[in-house]
Short mmCIF file of C-alpha atoms and ligand atoms in Angstrom, two decimals:
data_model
loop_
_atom_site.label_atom_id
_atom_site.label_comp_id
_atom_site.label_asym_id
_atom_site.label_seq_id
_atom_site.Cartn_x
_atom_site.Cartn_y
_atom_site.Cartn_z
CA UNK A 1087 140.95 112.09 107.03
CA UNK A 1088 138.14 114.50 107.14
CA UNK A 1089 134.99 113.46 104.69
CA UNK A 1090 132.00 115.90 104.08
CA UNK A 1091 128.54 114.54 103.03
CA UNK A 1092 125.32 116.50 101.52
CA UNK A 1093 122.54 114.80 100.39
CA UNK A 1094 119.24 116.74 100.33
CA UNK A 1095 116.96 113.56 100.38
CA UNK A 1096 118.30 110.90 101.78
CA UNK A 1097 118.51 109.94 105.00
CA UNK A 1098 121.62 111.30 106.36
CA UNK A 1099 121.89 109.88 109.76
CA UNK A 1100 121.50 106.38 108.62
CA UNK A 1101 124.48 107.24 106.05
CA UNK A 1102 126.86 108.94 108.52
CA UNK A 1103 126.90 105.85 110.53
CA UNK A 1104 127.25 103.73 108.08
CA UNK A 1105 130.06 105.55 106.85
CA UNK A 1106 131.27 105.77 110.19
CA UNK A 1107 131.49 102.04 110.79
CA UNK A 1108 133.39 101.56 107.28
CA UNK A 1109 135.93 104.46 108.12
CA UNK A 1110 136.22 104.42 111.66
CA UNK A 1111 139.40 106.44 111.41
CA UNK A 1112 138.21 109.24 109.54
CA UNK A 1113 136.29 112.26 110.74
CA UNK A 1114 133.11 112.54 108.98
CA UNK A 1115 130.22 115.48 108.95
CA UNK A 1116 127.10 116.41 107.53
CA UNK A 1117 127.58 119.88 105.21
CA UNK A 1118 125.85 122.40 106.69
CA UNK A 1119 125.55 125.88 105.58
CA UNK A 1120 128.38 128.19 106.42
CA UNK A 1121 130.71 125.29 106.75
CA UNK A 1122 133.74 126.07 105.06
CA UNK A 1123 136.67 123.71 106.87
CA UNK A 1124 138.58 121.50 105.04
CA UNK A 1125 138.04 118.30 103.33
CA UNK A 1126 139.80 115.26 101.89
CA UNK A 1127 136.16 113.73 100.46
CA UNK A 1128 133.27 114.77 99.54
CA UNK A 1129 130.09 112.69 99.39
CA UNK A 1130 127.62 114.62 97.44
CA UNK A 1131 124.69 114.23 95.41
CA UNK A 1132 123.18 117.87 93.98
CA UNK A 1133 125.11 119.79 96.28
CA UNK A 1134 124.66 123.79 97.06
CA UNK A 1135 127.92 125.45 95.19
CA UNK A 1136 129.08 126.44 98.50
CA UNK A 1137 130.04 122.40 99.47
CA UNK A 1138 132.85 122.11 97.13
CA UNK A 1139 133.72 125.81 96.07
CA UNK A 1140 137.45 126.55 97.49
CA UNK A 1141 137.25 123.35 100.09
CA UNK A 1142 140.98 123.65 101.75
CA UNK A 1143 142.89 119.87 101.07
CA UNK A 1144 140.01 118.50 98.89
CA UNK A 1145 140.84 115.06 96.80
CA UNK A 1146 138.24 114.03 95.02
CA UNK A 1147 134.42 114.24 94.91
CA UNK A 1148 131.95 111.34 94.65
CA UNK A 1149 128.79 111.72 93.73
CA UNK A 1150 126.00 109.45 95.08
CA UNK A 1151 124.69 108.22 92.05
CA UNK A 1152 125.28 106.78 88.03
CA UNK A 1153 124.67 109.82 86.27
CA UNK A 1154 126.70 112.72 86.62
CA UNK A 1155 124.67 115.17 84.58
CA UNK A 1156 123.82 117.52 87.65
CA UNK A 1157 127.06 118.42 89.05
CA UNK A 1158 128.29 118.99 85.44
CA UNK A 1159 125.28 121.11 84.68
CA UNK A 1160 126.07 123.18 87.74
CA UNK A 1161 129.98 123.39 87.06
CA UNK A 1162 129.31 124.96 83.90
CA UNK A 1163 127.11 127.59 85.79
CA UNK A 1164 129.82 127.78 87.86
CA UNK A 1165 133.19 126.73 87.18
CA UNK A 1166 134.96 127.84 90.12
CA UNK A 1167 133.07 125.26 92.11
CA UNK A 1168 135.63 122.35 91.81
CA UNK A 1169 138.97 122.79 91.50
CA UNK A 1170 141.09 121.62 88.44
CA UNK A 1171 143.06 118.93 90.41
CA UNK A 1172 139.99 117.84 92.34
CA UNK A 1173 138.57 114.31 90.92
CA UNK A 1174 135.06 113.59 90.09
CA UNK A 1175 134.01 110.06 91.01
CA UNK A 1176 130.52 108.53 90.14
CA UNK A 1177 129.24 105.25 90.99
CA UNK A 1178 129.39 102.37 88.95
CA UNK A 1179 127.23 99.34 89.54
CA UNK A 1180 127.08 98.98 93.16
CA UNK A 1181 123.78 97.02 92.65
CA UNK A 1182 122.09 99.24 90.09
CA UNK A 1183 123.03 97.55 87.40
CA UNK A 1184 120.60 93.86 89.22
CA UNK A 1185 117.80 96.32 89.25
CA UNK A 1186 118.40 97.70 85.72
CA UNK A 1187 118.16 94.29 84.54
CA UNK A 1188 115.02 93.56 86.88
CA UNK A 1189 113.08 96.45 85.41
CA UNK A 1190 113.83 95.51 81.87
CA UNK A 1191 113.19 92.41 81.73
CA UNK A 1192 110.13 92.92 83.45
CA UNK A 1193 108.86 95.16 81.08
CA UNK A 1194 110.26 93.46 77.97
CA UNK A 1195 108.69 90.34 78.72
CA UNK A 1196 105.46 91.88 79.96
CA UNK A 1197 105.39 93.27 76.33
CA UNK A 1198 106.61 90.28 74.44
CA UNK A 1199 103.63 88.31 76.20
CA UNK A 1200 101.03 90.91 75.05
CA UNK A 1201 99.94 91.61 78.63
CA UNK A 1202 99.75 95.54 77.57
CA UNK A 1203 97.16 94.04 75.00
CA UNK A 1204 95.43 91.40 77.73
CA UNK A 1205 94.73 94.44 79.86
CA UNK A 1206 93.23 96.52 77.60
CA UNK A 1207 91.20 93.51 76.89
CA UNK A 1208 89.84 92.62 80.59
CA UNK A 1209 88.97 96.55 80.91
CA UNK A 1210 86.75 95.63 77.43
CA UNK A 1211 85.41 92.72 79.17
CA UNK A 1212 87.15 90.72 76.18
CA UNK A 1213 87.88 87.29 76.11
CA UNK A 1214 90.23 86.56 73.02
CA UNK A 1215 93.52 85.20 72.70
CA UNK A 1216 95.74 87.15 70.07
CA UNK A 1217 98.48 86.08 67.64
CA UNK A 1218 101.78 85.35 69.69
CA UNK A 1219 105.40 87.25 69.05
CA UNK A 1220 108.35 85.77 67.97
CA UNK A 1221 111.70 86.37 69.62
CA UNK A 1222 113.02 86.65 65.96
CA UNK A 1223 111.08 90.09 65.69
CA UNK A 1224 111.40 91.33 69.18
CA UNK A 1225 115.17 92.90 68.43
CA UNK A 1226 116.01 94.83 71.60
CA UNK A 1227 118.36 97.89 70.89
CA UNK A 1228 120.01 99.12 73.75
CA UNK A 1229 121.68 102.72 73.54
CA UNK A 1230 124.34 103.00 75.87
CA UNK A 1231 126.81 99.95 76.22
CA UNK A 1232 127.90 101.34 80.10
CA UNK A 1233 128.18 99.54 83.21
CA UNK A 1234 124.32 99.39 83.28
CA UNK A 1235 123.45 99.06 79.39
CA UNK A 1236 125.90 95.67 78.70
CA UNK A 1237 124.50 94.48 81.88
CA UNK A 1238 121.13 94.93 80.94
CA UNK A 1239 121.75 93.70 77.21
CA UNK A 1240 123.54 90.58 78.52
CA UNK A 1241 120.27 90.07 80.76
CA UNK A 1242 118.18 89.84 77.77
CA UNK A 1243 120.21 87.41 75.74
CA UNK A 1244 119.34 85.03 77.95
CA UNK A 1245 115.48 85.05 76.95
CA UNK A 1246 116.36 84.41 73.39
CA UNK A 1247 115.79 87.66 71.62
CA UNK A 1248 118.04 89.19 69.10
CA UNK A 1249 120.13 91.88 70.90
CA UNK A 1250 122.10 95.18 69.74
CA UNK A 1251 123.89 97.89 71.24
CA UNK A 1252 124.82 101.29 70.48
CA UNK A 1253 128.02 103.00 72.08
CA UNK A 1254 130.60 105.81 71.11
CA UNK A 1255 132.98 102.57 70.98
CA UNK A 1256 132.70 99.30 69.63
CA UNK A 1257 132.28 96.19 72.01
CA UNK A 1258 132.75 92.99 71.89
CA UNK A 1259 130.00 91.40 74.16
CA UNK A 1260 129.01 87.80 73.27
CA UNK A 1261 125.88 87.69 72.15
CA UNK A 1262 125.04 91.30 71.27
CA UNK A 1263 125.66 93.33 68.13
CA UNK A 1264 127.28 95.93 68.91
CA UNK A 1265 126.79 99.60 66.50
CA UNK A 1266 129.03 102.53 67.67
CA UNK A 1267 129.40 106.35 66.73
CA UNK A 1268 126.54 108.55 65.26
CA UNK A 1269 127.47 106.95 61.32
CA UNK A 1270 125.81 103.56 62.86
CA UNK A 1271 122.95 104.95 64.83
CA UNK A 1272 120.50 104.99 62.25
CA UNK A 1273 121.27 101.02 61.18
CA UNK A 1274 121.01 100.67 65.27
CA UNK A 1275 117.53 101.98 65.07
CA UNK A 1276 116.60 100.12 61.80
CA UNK A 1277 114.88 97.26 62.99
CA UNK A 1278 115.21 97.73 66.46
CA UNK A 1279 111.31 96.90 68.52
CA UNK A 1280 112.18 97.53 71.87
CA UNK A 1281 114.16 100.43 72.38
CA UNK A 1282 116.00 100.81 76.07
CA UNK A 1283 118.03 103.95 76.78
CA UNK A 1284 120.71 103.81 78.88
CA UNK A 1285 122.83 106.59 77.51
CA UNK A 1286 123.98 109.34 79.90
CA UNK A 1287 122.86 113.05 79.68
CA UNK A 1288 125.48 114.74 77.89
CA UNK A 1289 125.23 117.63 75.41
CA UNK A 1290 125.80 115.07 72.30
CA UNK A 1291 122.81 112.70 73.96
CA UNK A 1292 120.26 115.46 75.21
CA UNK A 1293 116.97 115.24 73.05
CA UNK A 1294 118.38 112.47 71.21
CA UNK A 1295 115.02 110.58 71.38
CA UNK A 1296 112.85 112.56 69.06
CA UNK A 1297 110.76 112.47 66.15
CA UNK A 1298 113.60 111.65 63.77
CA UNK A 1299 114.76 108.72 65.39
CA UNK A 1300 111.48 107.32 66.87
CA UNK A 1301 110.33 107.33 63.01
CA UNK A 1302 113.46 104.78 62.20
CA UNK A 1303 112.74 102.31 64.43
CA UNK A 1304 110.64 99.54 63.72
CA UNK A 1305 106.38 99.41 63.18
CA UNK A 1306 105.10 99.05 66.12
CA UNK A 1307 107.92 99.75 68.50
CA UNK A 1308 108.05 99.94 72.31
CA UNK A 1309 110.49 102.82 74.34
CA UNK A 1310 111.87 102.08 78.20
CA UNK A 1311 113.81 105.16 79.19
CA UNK A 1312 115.69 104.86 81.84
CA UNK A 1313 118.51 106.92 81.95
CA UNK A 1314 117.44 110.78 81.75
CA UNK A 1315 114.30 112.95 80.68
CA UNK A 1316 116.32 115.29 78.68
CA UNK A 1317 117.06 112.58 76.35
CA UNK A 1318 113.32 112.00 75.03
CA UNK A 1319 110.95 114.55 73.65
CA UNK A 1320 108.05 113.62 75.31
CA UNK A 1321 105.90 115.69 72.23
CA UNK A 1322 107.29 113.45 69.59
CA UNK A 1323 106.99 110.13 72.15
CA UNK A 1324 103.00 111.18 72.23
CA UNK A 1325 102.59 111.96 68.42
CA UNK A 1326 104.44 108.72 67.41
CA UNK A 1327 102.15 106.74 70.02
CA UNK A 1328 99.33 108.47 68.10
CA UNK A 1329 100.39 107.04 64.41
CA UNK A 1330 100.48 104.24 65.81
CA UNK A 1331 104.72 104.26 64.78
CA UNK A 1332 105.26 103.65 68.63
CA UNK A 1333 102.77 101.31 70.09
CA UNK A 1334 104.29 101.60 73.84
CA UNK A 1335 106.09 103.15 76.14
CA UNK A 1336 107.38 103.11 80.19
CA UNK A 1337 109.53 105.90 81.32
CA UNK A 1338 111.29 106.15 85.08
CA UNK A 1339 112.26 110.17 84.04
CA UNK A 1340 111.07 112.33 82.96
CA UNK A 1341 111.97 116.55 81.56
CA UNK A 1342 110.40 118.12 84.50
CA UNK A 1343 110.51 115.63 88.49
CA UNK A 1344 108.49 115.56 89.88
CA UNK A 1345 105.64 114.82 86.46
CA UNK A 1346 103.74 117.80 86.62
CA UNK A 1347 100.04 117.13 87.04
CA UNK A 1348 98.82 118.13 83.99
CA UNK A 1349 101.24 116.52 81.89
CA UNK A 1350 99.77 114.58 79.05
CA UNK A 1351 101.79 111.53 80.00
CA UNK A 1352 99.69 110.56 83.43
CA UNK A 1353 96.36 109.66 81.21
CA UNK A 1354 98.09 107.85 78.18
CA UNK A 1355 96.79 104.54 78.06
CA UNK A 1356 100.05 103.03 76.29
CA UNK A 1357 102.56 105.02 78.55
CA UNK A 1358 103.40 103.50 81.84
CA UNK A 1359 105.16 105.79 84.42
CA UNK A 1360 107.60 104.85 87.50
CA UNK A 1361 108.72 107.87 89.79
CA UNK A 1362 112.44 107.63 88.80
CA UNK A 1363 113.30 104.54 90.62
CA UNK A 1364 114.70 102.30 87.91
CA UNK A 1365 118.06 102.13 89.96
CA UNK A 1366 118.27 103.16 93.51
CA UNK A 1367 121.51 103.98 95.37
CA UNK A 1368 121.88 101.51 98.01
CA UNK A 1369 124.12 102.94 100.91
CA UNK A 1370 126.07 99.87 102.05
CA UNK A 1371 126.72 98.74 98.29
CA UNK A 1372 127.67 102.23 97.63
CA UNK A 1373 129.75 103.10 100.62
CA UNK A 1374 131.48 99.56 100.15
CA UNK A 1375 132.19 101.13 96.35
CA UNK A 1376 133.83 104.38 98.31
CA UNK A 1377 135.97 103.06 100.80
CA UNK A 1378 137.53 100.45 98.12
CA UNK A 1379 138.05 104.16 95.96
CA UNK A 1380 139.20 106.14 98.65
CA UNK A 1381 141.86 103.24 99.14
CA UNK A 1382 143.26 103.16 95.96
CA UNK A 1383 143.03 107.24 96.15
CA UNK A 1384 145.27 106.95 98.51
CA UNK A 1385 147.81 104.83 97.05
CA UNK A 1386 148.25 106.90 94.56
CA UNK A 1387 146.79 104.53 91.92
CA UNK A 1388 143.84 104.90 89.21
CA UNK A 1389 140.45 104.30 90.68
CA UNK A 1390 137.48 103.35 88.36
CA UNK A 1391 134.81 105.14 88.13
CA UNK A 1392 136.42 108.59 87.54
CA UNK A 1393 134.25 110.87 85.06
CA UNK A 1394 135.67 112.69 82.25
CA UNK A 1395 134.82 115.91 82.65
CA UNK A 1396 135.28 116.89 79.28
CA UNK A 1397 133.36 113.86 77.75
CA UNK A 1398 130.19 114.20 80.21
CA UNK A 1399 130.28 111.06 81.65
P1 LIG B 2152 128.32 104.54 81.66
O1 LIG B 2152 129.09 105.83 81.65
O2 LIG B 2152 128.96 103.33 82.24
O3 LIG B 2152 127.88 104.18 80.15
C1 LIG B 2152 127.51 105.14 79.24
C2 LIG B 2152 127.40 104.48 77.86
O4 LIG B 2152 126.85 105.42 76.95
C3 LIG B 2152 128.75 104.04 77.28
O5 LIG B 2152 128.61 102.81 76.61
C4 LIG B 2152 129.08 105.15 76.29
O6 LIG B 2152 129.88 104.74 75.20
C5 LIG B 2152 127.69 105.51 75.80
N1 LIG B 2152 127.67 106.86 75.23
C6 LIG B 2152 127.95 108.04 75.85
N2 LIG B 2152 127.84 109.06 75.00
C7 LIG B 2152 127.48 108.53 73.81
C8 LIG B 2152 127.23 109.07 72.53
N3 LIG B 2152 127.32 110.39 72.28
N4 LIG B 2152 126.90 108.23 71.53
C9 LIG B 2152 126.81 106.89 71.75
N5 LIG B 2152 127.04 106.31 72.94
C10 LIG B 2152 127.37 107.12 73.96
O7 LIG B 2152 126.95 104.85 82.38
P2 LIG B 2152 126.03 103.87 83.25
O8 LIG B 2152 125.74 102.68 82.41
O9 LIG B 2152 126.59 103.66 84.59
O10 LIG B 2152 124.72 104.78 83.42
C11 LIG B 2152 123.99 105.27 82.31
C12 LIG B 2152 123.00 106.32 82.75
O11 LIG B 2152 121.89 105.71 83.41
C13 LIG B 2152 123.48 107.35 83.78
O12 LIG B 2152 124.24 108.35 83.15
C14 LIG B 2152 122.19 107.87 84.38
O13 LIG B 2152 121.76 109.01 83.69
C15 LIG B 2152 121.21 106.73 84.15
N6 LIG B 2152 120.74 106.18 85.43
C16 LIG B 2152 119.38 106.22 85.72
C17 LIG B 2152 118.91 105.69 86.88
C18 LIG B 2152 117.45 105.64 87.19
O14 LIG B 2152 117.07 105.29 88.30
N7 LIG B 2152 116.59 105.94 86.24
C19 LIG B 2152 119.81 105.08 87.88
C20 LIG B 2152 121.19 105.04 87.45
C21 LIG B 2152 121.62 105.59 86.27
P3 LIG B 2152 131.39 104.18 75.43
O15 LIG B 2152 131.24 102.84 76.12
O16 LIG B 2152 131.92 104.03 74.06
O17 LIG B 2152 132.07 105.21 76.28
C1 LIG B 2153 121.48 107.99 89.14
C2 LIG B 2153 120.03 108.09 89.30
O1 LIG B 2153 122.02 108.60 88.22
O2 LIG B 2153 119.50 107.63 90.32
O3 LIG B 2153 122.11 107.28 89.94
O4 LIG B 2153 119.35 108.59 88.40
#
């Protein structure tokens, strides 16, 4: 079995001998330019064209990460690049979903406690202790019900605040309300005080935080993206933190990654910023995820974590 792997950040040598020690059977090689032999696997995260475009014996493609929004972005530039009866495989979980719920909770709790408040309070030199929060109206909405979202939502159950969901289909998770399909989104937001996106970038999702549906959540709200930067217009984020509508925000992504240094978002003293690292990829957890794949691949079975290429994710 011969497996290709391109990945323009990470380190590669670390990963080709990991892989190596998981497949010791198969051949496996670093894509470089002008290679054009043939293939059963490729390992890929924002790959050139040229990795996958007419790859003799190719099977399937994973890509090293959750969100598939890249490679889909590109095969519409490009549709030629993967052919028909090659699969598309994303990651699911493979530890992302522990550090999801770490940065949520986090953050929800550090709101829920006021420390955003405290803060400003010790920079003012002010000693004053303010009204507490109830859970009752702390409703976390989370949109996106995915292998990450009902993770996260089930991890904030546990702390005793109302939780919803919002999907395109219904769920049945204990302890959340679930809302599904664009006729619900609006009672989703109704209400809702700390809103977490977890949605993927597709074209139905893309700008789907904006002014409209910022205004429909509840006084006072707080925003945690951290699935994509096309899915928030950071504009409307910035005037609804100025009526006061929005009263906080943290955001992992962002439109334009790196944030450009002049954005407006750096010196906002209700935004916090992480450098898209909500959810890392973690090579052995992911590699473990691929050879289990590849396996069932090869027994001719369904895998999970095929994308639909037609839905977006
Ligand atoms: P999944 O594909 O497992 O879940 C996607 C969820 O979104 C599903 O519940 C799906 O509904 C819902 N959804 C999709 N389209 C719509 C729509 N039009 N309306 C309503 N709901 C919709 O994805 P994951 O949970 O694995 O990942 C989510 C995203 O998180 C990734 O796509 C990626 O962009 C982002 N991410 C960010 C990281 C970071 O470090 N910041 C790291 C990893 C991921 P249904 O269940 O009905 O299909
Ligand atoms: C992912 C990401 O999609 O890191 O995995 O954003």
């Amino acid at each position: 079995m011969d497996i290709i792997f391109y990945h323009p950040k990470a380190n590669v040598d670390s990963w080709l001998q990991k892989l190596k020690q998981a497949l010791p059977l198969a051949r496996i090689r670093q894509w470089t330019e002008g290679d054009n032999h043939r293939a059963d696997y490729a390992l890929v995260w924002n790959p050139p064209v040229e990795v996958l475009r007419q790859r003799e014996a190719l099977k399937a493609v994973f890509v090293l990460g959750a969100g598939v929004d890249g490679i889909l972005d590109k095969l519409k530039q490009c549709p030629d690049m993967l052919a028909k009866d090659v699969a598309l495989y994303r990651l699911e979980d493979t530890g992302m979903a522990q550090q999801m719920q770490e940065y949520a909770v986090s953050q929800v709790l550090h709101w829920f406690r006021r420390f955003d408040d405290y803060q400003m309070q010790k920079i003012a030199g002010q000693w004053q202790p303010l009204p507490e929060y109830s859970h009752q109206e702390f409703t976390i909405g989370v949109m996106g019900a995915g292998v990450l979202g009902k993770k996260v939502a089930e991890s904030l159950t546990i702390w005793g605040f109302p939780v919803r969901s919002w999907s395109r289909s219904k769920k049945a998770f204990q302890g959340i309300t679930s809302y599904a399909g664009d006729d619900q989104l609006a009672a989703f937001l109704a209400d809702t005080r700390v809103l977490i996106n977890l949605l993927p970038n597709t074209p139905e999702t893309k700008g789907i935080l904006n002014k409209e549906r910022l205004n429909q959540l509840a006084e006072g709200a707080y925003v945690l993206n951290l699935a994509r930067g096309a899915h928030l217009i950071e504009s409307d984020l910035l005037a609804a933190l100025t009526s006061g509508k929005i009263k906080a925000a943290m955001l992992d992504v962002f439109a334009t990654e790196p944030l450009p240094a002049d954005s407006p978002l750096w010196g906002h003293p209700r935004i916090a910023i992480t450098p898209h690292i909500a959810a890392m990829t973690h090579p052995s957890e992911a590699i473990a995820f691929i050879v289990e794949t590849i396996s069932i691949i090869e027994q001719g079975k369904e895998a999970g974590g095929k994308v639909s290429i037609i839905r977006g994710y």
